[in-house]
Short mmCIF file of C-alpha atoms in Angstrom, two decimals:
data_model
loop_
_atom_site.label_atom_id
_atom_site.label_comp_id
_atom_site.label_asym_id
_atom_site.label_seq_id
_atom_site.Cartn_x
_atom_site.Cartn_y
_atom_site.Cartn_z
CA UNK A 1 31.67 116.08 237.54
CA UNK A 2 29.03 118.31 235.53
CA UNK A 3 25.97 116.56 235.16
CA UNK A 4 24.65 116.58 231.34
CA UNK A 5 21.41 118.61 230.56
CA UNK A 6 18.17 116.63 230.72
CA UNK A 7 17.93 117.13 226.65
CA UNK A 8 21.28 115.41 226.06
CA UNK A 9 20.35 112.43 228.74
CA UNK A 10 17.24 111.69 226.62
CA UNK A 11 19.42 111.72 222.95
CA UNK A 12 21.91 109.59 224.94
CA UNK A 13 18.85 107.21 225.74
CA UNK A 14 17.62 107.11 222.48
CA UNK A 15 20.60 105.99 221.03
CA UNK A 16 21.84 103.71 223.51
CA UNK A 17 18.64 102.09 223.01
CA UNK A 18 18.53 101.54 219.52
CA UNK A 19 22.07 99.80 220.07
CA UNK A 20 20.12 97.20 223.09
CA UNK A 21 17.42 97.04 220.89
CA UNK A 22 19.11 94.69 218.48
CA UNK A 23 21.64 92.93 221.27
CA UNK A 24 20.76 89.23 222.07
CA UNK A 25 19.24 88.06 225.62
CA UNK A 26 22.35 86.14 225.25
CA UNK A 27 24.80 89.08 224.44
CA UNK A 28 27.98 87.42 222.57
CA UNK A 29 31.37 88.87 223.38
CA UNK A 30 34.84 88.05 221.93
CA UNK A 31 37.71 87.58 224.58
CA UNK A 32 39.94 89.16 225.35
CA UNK A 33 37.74 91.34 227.76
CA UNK A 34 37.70 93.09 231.38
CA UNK A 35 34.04 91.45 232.92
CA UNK A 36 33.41 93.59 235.72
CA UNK A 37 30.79 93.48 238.98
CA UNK A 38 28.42 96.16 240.49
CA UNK A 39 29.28 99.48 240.68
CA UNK A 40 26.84 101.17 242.66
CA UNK A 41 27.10 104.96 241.66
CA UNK A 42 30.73 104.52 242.75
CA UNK A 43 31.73 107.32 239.85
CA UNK A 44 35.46 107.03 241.39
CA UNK A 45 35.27 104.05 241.65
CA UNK A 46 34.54 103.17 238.04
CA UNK A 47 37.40 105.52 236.94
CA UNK A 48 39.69 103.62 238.87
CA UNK A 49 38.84 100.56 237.35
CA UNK A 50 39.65 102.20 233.93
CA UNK A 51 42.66 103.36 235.55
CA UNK A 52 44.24 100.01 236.48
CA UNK A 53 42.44 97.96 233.85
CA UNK A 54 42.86 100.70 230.57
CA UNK A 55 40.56 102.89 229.13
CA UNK A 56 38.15 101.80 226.60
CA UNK A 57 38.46 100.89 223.87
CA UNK A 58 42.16 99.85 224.67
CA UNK A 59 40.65 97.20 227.27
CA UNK A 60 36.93 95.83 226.37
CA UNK A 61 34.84 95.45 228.72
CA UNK A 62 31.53 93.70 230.25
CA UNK A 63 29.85 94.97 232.85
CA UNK A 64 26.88 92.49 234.64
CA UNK A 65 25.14 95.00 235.89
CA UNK A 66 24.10 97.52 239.20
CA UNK A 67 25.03 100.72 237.99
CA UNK A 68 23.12 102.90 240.17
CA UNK A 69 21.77 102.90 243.88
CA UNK A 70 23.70 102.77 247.09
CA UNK A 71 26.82 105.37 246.16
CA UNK A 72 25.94 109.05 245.34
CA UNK A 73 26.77 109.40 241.68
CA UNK A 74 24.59 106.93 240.09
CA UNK A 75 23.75 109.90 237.31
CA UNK A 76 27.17 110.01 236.84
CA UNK A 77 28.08 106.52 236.32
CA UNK A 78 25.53 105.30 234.55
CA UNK A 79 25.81 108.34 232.30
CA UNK A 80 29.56 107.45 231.24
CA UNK A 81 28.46 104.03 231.23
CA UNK A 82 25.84 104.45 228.56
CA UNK A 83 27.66 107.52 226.08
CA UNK A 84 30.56 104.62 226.65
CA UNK A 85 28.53 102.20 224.91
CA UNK A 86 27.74 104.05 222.25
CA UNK A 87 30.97 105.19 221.39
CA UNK A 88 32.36 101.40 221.69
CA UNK A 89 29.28 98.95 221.38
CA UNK A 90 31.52 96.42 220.16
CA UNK A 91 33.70 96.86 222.73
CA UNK A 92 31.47 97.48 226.06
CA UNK A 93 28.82 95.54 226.97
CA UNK A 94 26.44 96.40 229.62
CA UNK A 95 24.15 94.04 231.01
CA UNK A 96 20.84 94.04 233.30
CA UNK A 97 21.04 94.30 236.86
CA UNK A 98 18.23 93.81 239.21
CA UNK A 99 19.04 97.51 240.37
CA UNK A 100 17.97 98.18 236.67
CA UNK A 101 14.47 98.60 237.66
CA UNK A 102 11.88 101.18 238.56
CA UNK A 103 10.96 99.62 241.43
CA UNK A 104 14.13 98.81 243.64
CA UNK A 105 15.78 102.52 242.11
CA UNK A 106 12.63 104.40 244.22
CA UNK A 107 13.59 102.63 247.43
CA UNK A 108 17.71 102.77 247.13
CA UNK A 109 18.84 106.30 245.70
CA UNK A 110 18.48 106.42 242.03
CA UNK A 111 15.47 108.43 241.93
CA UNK A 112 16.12 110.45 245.00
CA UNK A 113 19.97 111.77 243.28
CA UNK A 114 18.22 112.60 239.92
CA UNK A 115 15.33 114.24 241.55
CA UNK A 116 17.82 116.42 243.70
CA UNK A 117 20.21 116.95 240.49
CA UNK A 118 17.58 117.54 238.02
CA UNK A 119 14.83 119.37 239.82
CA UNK A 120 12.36 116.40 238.66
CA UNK A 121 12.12 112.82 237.66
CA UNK A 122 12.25 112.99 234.13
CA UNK A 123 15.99 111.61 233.40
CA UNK A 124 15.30 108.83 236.18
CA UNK A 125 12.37 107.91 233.99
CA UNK A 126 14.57 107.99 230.85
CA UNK A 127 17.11 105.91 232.18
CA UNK A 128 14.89 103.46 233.62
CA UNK A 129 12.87 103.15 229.75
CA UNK A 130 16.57 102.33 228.74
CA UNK A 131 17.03 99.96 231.55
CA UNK A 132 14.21 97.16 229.76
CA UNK A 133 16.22 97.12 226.59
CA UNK A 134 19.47 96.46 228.54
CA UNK A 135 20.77 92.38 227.50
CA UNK A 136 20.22 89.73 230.49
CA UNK A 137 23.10 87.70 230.24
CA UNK A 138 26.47 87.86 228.03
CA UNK A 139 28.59 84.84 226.95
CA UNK A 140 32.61 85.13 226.15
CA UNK A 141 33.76 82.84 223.40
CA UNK A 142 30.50 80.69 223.64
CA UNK A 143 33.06 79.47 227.52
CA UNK A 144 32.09 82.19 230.11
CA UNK A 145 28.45 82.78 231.16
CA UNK A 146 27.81 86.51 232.83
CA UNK A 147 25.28 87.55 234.58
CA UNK A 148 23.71 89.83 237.28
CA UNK A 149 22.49 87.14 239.67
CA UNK A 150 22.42 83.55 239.10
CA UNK A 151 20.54 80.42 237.45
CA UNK A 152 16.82 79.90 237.24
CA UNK A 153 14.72 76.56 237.79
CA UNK A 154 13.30 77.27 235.01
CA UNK A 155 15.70 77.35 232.78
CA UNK A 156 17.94 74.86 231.28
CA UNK A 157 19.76 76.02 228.34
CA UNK A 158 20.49 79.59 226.86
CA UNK A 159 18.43 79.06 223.81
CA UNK A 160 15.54 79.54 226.54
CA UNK A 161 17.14 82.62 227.96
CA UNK A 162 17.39 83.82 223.83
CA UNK A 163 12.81 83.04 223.61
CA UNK A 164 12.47 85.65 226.77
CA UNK A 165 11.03 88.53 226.40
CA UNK A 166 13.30 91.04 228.09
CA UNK A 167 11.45 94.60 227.47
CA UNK A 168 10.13 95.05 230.42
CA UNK A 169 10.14 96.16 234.27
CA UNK A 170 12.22 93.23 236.28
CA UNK A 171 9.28 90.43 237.41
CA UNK A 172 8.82 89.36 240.93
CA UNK A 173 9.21 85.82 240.00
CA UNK A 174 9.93 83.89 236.93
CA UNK A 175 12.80 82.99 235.02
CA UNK A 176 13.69 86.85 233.67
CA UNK A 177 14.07 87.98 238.00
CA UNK A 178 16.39 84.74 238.92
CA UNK A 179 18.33 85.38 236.94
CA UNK A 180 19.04 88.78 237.63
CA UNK A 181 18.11 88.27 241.82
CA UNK A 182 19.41 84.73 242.08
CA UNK A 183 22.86 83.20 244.24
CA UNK A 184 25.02 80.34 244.36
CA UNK A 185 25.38 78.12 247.94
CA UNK A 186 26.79 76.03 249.95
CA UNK A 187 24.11 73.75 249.99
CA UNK A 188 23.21 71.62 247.26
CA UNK A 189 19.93 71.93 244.49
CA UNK A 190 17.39 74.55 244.68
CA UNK A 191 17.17 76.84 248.01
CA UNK A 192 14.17 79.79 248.66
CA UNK A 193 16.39 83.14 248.48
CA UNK A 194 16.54 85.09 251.45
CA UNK A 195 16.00 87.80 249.60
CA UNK A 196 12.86 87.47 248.82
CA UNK A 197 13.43 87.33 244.58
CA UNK A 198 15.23 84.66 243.10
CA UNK A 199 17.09 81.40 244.25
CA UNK A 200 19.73 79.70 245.70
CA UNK A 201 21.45 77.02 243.87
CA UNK A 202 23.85 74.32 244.42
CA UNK A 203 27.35 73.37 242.50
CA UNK A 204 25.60 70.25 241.35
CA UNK A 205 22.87 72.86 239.72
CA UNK A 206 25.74 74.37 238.03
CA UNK A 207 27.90 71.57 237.46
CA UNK A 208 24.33 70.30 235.32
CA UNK A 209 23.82 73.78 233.88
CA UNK A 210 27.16 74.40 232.25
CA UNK A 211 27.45 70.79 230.93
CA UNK A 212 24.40 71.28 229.34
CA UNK A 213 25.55 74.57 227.62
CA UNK A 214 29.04 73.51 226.93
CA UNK A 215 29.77 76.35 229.46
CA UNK A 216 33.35 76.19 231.74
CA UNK A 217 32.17 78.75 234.12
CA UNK A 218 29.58 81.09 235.45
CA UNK A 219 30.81 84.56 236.15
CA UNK A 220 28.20 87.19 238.23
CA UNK A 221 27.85 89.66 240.34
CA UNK A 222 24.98 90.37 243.16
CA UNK A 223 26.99 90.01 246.09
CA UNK A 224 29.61 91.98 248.01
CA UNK A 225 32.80 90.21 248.36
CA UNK A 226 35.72 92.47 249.61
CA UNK A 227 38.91 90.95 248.14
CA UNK A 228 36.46 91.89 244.16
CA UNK A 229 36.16 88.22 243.32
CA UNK A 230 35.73 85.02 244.96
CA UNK A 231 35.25 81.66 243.40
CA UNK A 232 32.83 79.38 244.50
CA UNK A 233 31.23 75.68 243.25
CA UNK A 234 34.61 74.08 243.14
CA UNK A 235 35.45 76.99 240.43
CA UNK A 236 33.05 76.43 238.71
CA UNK A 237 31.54 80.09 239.42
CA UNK A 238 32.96 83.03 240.14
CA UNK A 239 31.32 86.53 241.45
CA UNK A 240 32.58 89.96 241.13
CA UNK A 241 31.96 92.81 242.82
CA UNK A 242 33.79 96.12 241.41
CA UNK A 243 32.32 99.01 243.98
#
């Protein structure tokens, strides 16, 4: 895979931003549609998925986020990723991880590959500019909620999700990080995250959430499950994970 030269990363960037720029916090996507979990730099990985699922735009698709980190071609992937959506913006949607951030890309690989590819940091910085405009959440036929992580306490209804103000570096607390950091439990109501960001939250949480919203099921990512999906919440949510 050749890498593309840091001049045509930062035209990719600043078109793939102008196309965010006007996208909803509430992105809203027409079945049908392919909704897909992390990838984690898995550049194989991802072509696989096209692979069995279609290329776009044959297949449309919605990804909910962690592009980068963890596998070794995050450049890559997030690179096909992004010249995908501009090619297709109707037809791929990419939403925010909490991977999408400056902070958690120092510490996991992101920055490390495009210092090593590059020479410097200057196409992790442009990605990670592009990463703030990136939609939160994504709803199919007004039905399916997607999303990185999970629900918020402090939000009820996707109007409030639509008054955020997204542009920015991923908070350490608030109702922008839970829902990119948060996860679904066993136990019921509100739980403090183990991971430190975020919560946990019960099916009577989402049972609440989705009646509110007129919503028949939650579909995320966040978490590794090995068979790539695995419902939860008496179906009522689902996650993916597409590494």
């Amino acid at each position: 895979v050749s890498t593309q030269s840091t001049w045509e990363v930062k035209e990719l960037c600043d078109k793939a931003r102008e196309i965010f720029a006007k996208e909803n916090n509430v992105h809203l996507v027409r079945a049908p549609v392919t909704v897909c979990g992390d990838v984690h730099g898995q550049f194989h990985d991802l072509q696989e998925l096209f692979r069995i699922g279609g290329k776009p735009p044959d297949t449309n698709y919605l990804f909910m986020g962690d592009y980068v980190d963890r596998g070794h071609c995050s450049v890559e992937t997030v690179t096909l990723l992004t010249l995908l959506k501009i090619r297709y913006k109707d037809r791929v949607t990419v939403t925010r991880g909490n991977h999408e951030s400056r902070q958690i890309t120092q510490v996991y690989g992101f920055y490390d590959e495009c210092v090593r590819k590059y020479g410097n940091a200057n196409v992790w910085k442009m990605f990670t500019d592009l990463f703030d405009y990136m939609p939160l959440t994504a709803v199919v036929e007004n039905a399916i909620f997607c999303l990185h992580g999970g629900l918020s306490p402090s939000i009820d209804s996707l109007d409030h999700i639509r008054s955020l103000d997204r542009v920015q570096e991923v908070p350490h607390e608030g109702p922008m990080c839970d829902l990119l950091w948060s996860d679904p439990d066993d136990r019921v109501g509100w739980g403090i995250s183990p991971r430190g960001a975020g919560y946990t939250f019960g099916a009577d949480i989402t049972e609440q959430f989705n009646q509110n919203n007129g919503l028949r099921l939650v579909a995320r990512a966040h978490q590794l499950v090995m068979e790539g999906y695995n419902w939860s919440h008496n179906r009522q949510v689902v996650t993916i994970f597409s590494a």
